[in-house]
mmCIF file of C-alpha atoms in Angstrom:
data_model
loop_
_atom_site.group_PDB
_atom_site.id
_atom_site.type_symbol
_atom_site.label_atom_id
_atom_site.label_comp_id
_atom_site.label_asym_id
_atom_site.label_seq_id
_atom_site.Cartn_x
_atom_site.Cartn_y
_atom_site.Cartn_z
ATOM 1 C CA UNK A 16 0.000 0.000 0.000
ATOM 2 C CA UNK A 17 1.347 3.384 -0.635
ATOM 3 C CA UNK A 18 2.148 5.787 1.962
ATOM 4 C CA UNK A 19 0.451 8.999 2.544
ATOM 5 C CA UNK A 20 3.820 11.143 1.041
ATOM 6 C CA UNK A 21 3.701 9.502 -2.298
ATOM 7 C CA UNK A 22 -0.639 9.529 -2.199
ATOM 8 C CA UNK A 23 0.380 13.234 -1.881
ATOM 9 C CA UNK A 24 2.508 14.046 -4.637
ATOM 10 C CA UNK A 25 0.584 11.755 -7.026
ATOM 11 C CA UNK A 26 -2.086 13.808 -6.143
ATOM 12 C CA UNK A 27 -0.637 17.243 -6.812
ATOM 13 C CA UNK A 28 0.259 15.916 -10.124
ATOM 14 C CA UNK A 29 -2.985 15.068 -11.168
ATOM 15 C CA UNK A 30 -4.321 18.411 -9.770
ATOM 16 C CA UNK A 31 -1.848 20.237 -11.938
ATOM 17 C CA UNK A 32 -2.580 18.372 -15.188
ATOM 18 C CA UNK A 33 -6.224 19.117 -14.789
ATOM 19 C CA UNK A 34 -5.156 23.181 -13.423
ATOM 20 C CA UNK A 35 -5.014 23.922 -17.478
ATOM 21 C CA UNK A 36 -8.174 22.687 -18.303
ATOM 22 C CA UNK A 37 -10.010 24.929 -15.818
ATOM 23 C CA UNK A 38 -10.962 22.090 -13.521
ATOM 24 C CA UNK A 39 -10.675 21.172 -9.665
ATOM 25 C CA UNK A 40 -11.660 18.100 -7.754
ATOM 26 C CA UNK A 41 -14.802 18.930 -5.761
ATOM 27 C CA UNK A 42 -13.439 16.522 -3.040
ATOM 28 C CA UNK A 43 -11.019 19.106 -1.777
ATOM 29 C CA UNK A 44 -13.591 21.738 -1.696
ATOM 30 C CA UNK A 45 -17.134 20.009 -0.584
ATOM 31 C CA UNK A 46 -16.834 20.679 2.632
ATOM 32 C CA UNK A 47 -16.706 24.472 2.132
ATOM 33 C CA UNK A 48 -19.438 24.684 -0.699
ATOM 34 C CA UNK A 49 -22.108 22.357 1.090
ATOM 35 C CA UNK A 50 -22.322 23.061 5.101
ATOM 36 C CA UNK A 51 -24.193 21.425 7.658
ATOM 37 C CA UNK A 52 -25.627 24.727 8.758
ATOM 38 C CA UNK A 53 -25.300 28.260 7.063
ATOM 39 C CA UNK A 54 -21.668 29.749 7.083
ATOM 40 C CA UNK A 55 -21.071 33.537 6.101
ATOM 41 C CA UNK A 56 -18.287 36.032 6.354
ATOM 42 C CA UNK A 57 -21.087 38.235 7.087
ATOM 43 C CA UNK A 58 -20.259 39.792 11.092
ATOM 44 C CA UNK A 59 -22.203 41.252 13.413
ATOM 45 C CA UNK A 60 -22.238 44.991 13.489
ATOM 46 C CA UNK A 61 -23.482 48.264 14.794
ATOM 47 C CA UNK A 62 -23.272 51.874 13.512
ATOM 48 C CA UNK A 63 -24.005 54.324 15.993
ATOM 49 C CA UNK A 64 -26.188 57.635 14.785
ATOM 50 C CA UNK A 65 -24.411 59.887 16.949
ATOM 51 C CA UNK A 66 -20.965 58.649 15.857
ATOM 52 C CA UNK A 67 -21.792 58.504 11.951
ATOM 53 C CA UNK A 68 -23.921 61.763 11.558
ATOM 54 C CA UNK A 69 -20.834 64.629 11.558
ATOM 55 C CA UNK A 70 -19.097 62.065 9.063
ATOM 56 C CA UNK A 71 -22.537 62.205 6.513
ATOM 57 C CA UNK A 72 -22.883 65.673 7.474
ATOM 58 C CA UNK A 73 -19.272 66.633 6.271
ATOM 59 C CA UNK A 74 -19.598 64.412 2.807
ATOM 60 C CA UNK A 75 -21.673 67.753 2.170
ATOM 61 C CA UNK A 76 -19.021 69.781 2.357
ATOM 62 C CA UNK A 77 -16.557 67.769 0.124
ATOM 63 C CA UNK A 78 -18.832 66.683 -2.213
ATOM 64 C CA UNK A 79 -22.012 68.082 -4.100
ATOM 65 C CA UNK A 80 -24.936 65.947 -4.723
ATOM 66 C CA UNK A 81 -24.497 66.228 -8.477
ATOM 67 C CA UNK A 82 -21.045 65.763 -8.330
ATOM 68 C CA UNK A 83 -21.523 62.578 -6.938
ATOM 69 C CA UNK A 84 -25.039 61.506 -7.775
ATOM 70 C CA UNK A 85 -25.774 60.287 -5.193
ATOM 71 C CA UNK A 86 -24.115 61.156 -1.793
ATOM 72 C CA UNK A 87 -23.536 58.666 0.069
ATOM 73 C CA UNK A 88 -21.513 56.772 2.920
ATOM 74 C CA UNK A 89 -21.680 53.225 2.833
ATOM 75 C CA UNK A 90 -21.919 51.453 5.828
ATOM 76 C CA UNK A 91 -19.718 48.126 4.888
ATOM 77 C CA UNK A 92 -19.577 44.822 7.036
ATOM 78 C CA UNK A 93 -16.350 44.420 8.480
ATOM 79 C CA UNK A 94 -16.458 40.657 7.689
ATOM 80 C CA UNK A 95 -16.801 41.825 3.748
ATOM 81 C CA UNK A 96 -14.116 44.602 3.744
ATOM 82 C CA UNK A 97 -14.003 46.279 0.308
ATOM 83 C CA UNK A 98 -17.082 44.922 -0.917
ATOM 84 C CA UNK A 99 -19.597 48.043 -0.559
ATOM 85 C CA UNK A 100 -21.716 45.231 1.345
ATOM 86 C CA UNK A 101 -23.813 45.031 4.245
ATOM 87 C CA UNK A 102 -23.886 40.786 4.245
ATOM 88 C CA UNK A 103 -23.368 38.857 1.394
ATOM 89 C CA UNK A 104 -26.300 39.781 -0.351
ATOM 90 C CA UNK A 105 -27.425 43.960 0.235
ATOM 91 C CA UNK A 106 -26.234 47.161 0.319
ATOM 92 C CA UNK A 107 -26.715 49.788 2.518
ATOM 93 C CA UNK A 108 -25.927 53.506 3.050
ATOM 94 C CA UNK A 109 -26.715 57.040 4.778
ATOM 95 C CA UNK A 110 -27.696 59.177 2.045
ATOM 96 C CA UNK A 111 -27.454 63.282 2.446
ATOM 97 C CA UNK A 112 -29.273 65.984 0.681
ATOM 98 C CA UNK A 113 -28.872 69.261 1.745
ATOM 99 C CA UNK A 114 -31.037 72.306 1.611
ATOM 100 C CA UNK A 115 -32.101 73.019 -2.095
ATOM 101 C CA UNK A 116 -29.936 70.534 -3.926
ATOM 102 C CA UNK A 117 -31.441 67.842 -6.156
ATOM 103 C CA UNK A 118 -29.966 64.344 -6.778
ATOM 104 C CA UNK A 119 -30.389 63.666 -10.233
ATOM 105 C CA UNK A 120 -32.812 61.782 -11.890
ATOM 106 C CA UNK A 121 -31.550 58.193 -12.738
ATOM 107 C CA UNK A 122 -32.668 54.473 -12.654
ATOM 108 C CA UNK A 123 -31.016 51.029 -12.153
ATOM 109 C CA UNK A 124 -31.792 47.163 -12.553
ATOM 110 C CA UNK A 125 -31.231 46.918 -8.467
ATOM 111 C CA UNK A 126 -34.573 47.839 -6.926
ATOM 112 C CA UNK A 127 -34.022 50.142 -3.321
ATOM 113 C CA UNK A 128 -35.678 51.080 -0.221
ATOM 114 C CA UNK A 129 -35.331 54.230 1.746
ATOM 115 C CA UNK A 130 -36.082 54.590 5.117
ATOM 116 C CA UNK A 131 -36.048 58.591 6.748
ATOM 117 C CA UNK A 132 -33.715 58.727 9.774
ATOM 118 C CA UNK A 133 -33.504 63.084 10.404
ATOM 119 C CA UNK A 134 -35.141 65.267 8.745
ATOM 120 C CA UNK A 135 -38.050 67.699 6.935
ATOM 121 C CA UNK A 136 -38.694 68.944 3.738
ATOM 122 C CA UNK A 137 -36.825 65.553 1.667
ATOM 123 C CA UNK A 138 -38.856 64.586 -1.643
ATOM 124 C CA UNK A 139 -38.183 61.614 -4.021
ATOM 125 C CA UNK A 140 -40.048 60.986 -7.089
ATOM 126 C CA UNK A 141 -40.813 57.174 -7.954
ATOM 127 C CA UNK A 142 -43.315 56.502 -10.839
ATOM 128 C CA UNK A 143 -44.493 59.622 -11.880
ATOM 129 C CA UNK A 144 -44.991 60.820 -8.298
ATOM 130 C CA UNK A 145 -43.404 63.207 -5.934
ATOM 131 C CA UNK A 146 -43.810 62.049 -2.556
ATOM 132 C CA UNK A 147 -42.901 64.248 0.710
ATOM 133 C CA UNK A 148 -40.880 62.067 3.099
ATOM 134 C CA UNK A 149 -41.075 62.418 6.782
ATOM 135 C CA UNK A 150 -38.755 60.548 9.579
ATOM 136 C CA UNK A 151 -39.947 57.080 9.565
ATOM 137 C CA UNK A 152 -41.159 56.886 6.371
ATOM 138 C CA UNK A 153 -40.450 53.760 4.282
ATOM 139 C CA UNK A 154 -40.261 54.531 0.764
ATOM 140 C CA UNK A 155 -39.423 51.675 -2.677
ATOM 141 C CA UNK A 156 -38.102 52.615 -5.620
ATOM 142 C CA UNK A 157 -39.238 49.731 -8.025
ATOM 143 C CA UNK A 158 -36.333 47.827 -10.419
ATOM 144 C CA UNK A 159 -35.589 49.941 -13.302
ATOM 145 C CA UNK A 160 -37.855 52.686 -12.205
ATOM 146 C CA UNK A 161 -36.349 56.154 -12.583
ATOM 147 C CA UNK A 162 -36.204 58.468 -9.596
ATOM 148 C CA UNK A 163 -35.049 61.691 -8.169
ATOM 149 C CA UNK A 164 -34.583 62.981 -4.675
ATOM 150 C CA UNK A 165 -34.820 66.661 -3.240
ATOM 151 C CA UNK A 166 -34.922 68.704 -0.850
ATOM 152 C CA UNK A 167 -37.284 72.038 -0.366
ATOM 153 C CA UNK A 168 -36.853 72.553 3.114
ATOM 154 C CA UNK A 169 -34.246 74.159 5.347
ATOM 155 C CA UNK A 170 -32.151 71.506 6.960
ATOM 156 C CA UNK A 171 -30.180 68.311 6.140
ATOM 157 C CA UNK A 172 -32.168 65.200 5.287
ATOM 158 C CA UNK A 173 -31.132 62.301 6.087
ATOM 159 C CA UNK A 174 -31.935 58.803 5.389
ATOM 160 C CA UNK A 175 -31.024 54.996 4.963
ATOM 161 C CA UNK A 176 -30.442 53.303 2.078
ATOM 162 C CA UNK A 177 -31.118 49.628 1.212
ATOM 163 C CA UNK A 178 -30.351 47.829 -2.138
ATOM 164 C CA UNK A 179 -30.382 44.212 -3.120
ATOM 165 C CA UNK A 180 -27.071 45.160 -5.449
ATOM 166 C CA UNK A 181 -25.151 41.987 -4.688
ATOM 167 C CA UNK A 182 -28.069 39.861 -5.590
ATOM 168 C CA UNK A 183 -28.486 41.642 -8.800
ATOM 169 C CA UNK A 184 -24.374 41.293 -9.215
ATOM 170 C CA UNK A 185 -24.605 37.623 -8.321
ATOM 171 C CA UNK A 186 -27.023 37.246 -11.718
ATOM 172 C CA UNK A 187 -25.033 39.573 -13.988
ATOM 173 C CA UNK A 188 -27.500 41.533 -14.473
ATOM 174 C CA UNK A 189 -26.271 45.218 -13.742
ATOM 175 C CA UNK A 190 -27.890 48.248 -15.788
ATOM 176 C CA UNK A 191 -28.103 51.705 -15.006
ATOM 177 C CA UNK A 192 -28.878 54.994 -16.812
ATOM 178 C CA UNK A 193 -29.017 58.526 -16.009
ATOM 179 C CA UNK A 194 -31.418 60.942 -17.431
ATOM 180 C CA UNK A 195 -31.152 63.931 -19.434
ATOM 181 C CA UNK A 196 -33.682 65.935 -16.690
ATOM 182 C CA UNK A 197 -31.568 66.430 -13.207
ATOM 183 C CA UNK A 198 -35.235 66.363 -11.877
ATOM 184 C CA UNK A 199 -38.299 64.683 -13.933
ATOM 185 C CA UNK A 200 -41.591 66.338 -13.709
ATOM 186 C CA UNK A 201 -44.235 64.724 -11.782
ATOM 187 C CA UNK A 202 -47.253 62.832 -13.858
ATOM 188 C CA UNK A 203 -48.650 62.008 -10.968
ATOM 189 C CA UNK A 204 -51.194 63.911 -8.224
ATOM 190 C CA UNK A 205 -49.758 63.499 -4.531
ATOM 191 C CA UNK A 206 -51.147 60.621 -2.617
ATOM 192 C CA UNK A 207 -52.213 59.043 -6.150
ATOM 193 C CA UNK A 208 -50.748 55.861 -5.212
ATOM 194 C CA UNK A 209 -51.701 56.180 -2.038
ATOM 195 C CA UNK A 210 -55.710 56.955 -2.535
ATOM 196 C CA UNK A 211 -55.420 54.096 -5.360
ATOM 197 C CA UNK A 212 -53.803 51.057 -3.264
ATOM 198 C CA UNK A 213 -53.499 51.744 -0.005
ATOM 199 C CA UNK A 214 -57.273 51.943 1.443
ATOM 200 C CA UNK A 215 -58.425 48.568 1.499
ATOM 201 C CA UNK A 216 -59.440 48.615 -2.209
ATOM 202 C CA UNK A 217 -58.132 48.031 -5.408
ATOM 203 C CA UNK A 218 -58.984 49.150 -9.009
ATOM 204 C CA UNK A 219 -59.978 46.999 -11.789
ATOM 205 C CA UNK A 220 -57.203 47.525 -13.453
ATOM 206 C CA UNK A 221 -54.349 47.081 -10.533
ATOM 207 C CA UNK A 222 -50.848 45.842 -12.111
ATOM 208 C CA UNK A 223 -49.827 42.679 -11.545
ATOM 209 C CA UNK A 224 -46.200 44.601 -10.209
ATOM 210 C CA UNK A 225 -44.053 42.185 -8.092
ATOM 211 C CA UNK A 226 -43.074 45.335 -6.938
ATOM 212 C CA UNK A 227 -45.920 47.152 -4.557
ATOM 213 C CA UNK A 228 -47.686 50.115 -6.483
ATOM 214 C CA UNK A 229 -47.602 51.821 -3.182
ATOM 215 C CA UNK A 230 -44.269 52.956 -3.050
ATOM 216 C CA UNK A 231 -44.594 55.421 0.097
ATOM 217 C CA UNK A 232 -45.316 53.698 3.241
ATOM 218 C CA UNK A 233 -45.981 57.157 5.850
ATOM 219 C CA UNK A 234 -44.424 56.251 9.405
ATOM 220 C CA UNK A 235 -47.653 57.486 11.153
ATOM 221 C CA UNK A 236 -49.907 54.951 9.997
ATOM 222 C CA UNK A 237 -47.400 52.193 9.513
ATOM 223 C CA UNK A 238 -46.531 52.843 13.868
ATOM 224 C CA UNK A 239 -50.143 53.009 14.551
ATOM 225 C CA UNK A 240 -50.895 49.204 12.376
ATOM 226 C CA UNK A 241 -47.902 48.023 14.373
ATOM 227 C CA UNK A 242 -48.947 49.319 17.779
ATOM 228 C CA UNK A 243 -52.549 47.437 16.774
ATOM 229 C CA UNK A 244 -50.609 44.077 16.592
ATOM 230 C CA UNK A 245 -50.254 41.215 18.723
ATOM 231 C CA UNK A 246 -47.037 40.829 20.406
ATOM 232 C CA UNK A 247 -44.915 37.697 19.226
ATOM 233 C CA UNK A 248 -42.406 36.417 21.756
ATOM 234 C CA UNK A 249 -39.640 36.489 19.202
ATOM 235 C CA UNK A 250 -40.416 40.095 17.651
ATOM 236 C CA UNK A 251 -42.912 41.641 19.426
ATOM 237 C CA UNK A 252 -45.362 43.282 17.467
ATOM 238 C CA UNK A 253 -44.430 43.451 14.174
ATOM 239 C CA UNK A 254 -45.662 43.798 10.622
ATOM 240 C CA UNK A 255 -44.770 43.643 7.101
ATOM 241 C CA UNK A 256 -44.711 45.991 4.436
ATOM 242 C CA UNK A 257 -46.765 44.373 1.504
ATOM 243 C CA UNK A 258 -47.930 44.655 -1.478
ATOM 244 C CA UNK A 259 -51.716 45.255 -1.539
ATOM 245 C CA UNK A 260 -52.454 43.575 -4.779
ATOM 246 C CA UNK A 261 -50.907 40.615 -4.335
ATOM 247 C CA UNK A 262 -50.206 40.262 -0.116
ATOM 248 C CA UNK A 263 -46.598 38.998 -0.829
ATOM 249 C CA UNK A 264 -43.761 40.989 0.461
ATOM 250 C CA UNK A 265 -43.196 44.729 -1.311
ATOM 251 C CA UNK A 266 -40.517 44.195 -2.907
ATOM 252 C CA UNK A 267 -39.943 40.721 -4.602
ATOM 253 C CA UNK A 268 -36.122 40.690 -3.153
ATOM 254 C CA UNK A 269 -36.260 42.325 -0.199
ATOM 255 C CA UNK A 270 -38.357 41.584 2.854
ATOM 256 C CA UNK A 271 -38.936 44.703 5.236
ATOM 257 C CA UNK A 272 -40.837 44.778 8.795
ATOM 258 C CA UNK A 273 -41.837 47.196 11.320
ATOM 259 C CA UNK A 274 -41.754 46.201 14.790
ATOM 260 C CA UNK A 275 -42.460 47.702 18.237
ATOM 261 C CA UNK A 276 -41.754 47.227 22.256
ATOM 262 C CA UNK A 277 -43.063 48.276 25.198
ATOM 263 C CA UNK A 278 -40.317 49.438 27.350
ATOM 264 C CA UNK A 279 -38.849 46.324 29.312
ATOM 265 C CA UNK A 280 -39.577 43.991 26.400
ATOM 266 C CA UNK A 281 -37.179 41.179 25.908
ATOM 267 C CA UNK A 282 -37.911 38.926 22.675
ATOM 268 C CA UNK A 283 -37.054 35.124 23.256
ATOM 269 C CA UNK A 284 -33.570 34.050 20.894
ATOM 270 C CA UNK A 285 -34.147 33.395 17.347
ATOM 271 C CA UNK A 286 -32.565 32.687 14.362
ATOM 272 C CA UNK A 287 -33.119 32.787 10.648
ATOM 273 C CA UNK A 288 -31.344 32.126 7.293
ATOM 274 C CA UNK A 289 -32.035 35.909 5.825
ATOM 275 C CA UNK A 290 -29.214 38.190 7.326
ATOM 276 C CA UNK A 291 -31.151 41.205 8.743
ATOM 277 C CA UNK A 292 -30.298 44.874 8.906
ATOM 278 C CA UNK A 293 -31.946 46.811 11.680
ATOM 279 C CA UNK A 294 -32.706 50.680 11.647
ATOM 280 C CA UNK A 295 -34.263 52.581 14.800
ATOM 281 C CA UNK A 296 -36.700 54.275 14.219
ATOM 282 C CA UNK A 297 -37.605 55.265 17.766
ATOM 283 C CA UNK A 298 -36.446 54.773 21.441
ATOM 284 C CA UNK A 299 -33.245 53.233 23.043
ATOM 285 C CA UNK A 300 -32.474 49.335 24.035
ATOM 286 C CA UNK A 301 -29.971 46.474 23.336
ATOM 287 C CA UNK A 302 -29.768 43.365 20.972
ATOM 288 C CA UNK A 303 -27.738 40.109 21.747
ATOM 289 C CA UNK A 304 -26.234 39.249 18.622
ATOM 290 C CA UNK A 305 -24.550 36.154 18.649
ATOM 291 C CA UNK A 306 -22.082 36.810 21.480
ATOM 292 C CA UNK A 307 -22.299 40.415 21.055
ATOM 293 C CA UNK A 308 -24.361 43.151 22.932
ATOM 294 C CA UNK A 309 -25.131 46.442 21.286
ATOM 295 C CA UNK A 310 -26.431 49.286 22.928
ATOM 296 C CA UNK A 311 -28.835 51.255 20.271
ATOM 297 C CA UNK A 312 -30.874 54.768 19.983
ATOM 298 C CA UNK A 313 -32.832 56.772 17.121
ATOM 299 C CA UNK A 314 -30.584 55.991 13.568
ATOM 300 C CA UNK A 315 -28.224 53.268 14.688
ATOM 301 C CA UNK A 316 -28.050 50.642 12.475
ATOM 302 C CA UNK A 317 -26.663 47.345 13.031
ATOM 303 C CA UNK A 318 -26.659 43.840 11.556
ATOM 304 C CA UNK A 319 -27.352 40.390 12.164
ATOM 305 C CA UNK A 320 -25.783 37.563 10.416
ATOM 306 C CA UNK A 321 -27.651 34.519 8.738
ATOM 307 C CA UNK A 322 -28.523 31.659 11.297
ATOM 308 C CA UNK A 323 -27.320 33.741 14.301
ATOM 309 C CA UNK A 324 -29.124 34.151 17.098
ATOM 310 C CA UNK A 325 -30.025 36.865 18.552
ATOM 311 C CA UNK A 326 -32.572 38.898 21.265
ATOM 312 C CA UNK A 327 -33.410 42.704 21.668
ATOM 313 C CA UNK A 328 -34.969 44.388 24.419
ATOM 314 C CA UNK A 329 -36.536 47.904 24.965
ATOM 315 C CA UNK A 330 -35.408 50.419 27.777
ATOM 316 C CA UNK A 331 -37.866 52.861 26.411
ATOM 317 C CA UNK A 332 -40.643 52.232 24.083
ATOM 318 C CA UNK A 333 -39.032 51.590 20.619
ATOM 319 C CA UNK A 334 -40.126 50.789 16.974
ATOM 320 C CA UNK A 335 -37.368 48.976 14.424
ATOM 321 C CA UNK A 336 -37.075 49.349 11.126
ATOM 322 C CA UNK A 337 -35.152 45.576 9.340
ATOM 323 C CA UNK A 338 -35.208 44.338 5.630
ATOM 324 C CA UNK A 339 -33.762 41.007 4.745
ATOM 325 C CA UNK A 340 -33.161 39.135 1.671
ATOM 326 C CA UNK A 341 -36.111 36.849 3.082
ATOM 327 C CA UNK A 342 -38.483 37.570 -0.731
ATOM 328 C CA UNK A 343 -36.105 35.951 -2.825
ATOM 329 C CA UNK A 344 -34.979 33.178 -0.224
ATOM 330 C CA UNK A 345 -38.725 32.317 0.418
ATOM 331 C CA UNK A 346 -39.292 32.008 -3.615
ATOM 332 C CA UNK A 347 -36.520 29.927 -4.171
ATOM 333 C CA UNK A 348 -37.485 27.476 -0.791
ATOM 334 C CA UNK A 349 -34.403 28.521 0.969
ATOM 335 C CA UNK A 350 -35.558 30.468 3.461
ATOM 336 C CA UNK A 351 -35.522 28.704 7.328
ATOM 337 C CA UNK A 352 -35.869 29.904 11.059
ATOM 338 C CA UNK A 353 -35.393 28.424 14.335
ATOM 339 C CA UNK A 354 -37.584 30.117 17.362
ATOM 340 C CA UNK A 355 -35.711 28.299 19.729
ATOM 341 C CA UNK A 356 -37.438 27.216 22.742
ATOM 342 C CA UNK A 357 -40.488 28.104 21.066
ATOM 343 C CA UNK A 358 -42.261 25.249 19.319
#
């Protein structure tokens, strides 16, 4: 019987015949493609408000909104360093617009969320309509749908961004296009969406969009829906944004949720295969991540991994923003969650 040197170095050989033919043996690799359990580079994270907002708020002084279309600080995962990556599958980003600029009309194949951290007076136009955007507003702009945001007021706007870029970069299928009008001119009546979607009703005529026709979820009745809920022992009351025409999630990527906790809340451990990304929309508390503890307040952000458990609880009364890549797992049957003790 051979021993293990010479098993070796016949080995090698072989793999270095076959290196010119583009080919590897999948028996030196299985174990990393097919896992017992999900395994990402995707950490555990936390962006303090308070400790990012002079860093956005100086971007405007470096760098104008049209020189850089869109200004924006990404807020990149430390386990995917130089990626422009959240986890392994969205983007995210703090977005500025200052007083009277305009960031110019343009549309892409990735479809984005925005959710209003600080601010009055921000606009964005998505499908014809110009839509005023208050803190806590949740706002979609649809794939290939072209869009423009604003602001008329007198103070910086803030807000978070949320794309499902990687996914779209995982299919090759990237396109983007500016347009010839910094600002397109509305088609639409405000609230048109709104009055046509978003009241129980539907017309005859309602697309079949996977993408909701809604667009512009307003934080005031979203809060008061959630506060309406019953109160789930590993998210406490918490909704989804959906699509009125057809009840799946908005956006056919992109999962997103609104939940909310009486102060002294503590959710029981979970974990789920759709990394989540967590905005505050209100109130102060902490989240057990994995091993990790982070102390949040109004506009952190912060992260948690696929399959990792994790807990929050509420000093004050508090409402969270998350979106997840849960729509495209749940369509392709990936998507999984453990409740823990729960059964």
């Amino acid at each position: 019987m051979p021993d293990s040197t010479s098993v070796a170095a016949e080995r090698a050989d072989y793999y270095a015949a076959i290196k010119p033919q583009s080919m590897t043996p999948l028996w030196e690799v299985m174990a990393g493609l097919v896992t017992p359990e999900p395994s990402s580079t995707t950490q555990a994270a936390h962006w303090s408000f308070a400790a990012c907002r002079p860093h956005v708020l100086a971007s405007g002084e470096l760098i104008t909104a049209e020189e850089a279309e869109r200004r924006v600080l990404v807020l990149e995962n430390p386990g995917l360093e130089g990626q422009s990556q959240i986890t392994t599958s969205l983007y995210t980003g703090l977005q500025l617009v200052l007083p009277g600029e305009v960031a110019a009309a343009h549309r892409h194949a990735a479809t984005a969320l925005r959710f209003l951290i600080e601010g009055e007076g921000g606009y964005t136009t998505v499908a014809g309509e110009r839509v005023a955007m208050h803190p806590g507003d949740f706002v979609i702009t649809p794939t290939w749908g072209w869009h423009d945001h604003g602001n008329g007021g007198n103070e910086p706007v803030i807000w978070l961004d949320g794309l499902d870029i990687p996914i779209v970069k995982l299919f090759d299928a990237s396109f983007a296009e500016r347009s010839a009008e910094a600002a397109r001119e509305p088609t639409e009546r405000p609230g048109a969406a709104q009055a046509r979607y978003a009241n129980g009703m539907l017309p005859d005529t309602a697309p079949a969009a996977k993408t909701s026709p809604v667009f512009h979820y307003p934080f005031d009745r979203s809060k008061a829906a959630v506060g309406a809920a019953e109160a789930d022992a590993c998210h406490g009351q918490r909704l989804r944004y959906v699509n009125p025409v057809t009840g799946e999630h908005a956006m056919p990527t992109m999962a997103a949720y609104l939940s909310r906790f009486d102060a002294g809340f503590e959710t029981q451990a979970y974990r789920a295969t759709d990394a989540t990304v967590f905005c505050v929309a209100e109130g102060t508390g902490e989240s057990q991540i994995g091993d990790q503890v982070f102390h949040w307040a109004q506009g952190d952000v912060f992260v948690a991994p696929s399959w990792t458990w994790r807990k929050h609880r509420a000093d004050k009364d508090a409402v969270l923003f998350s979106f997840s890549d849960r729509g495209i797992q749940e369509k392709l049957d990936l998507w999984r969650e453990d409740r823990g003790n729960q059964a």
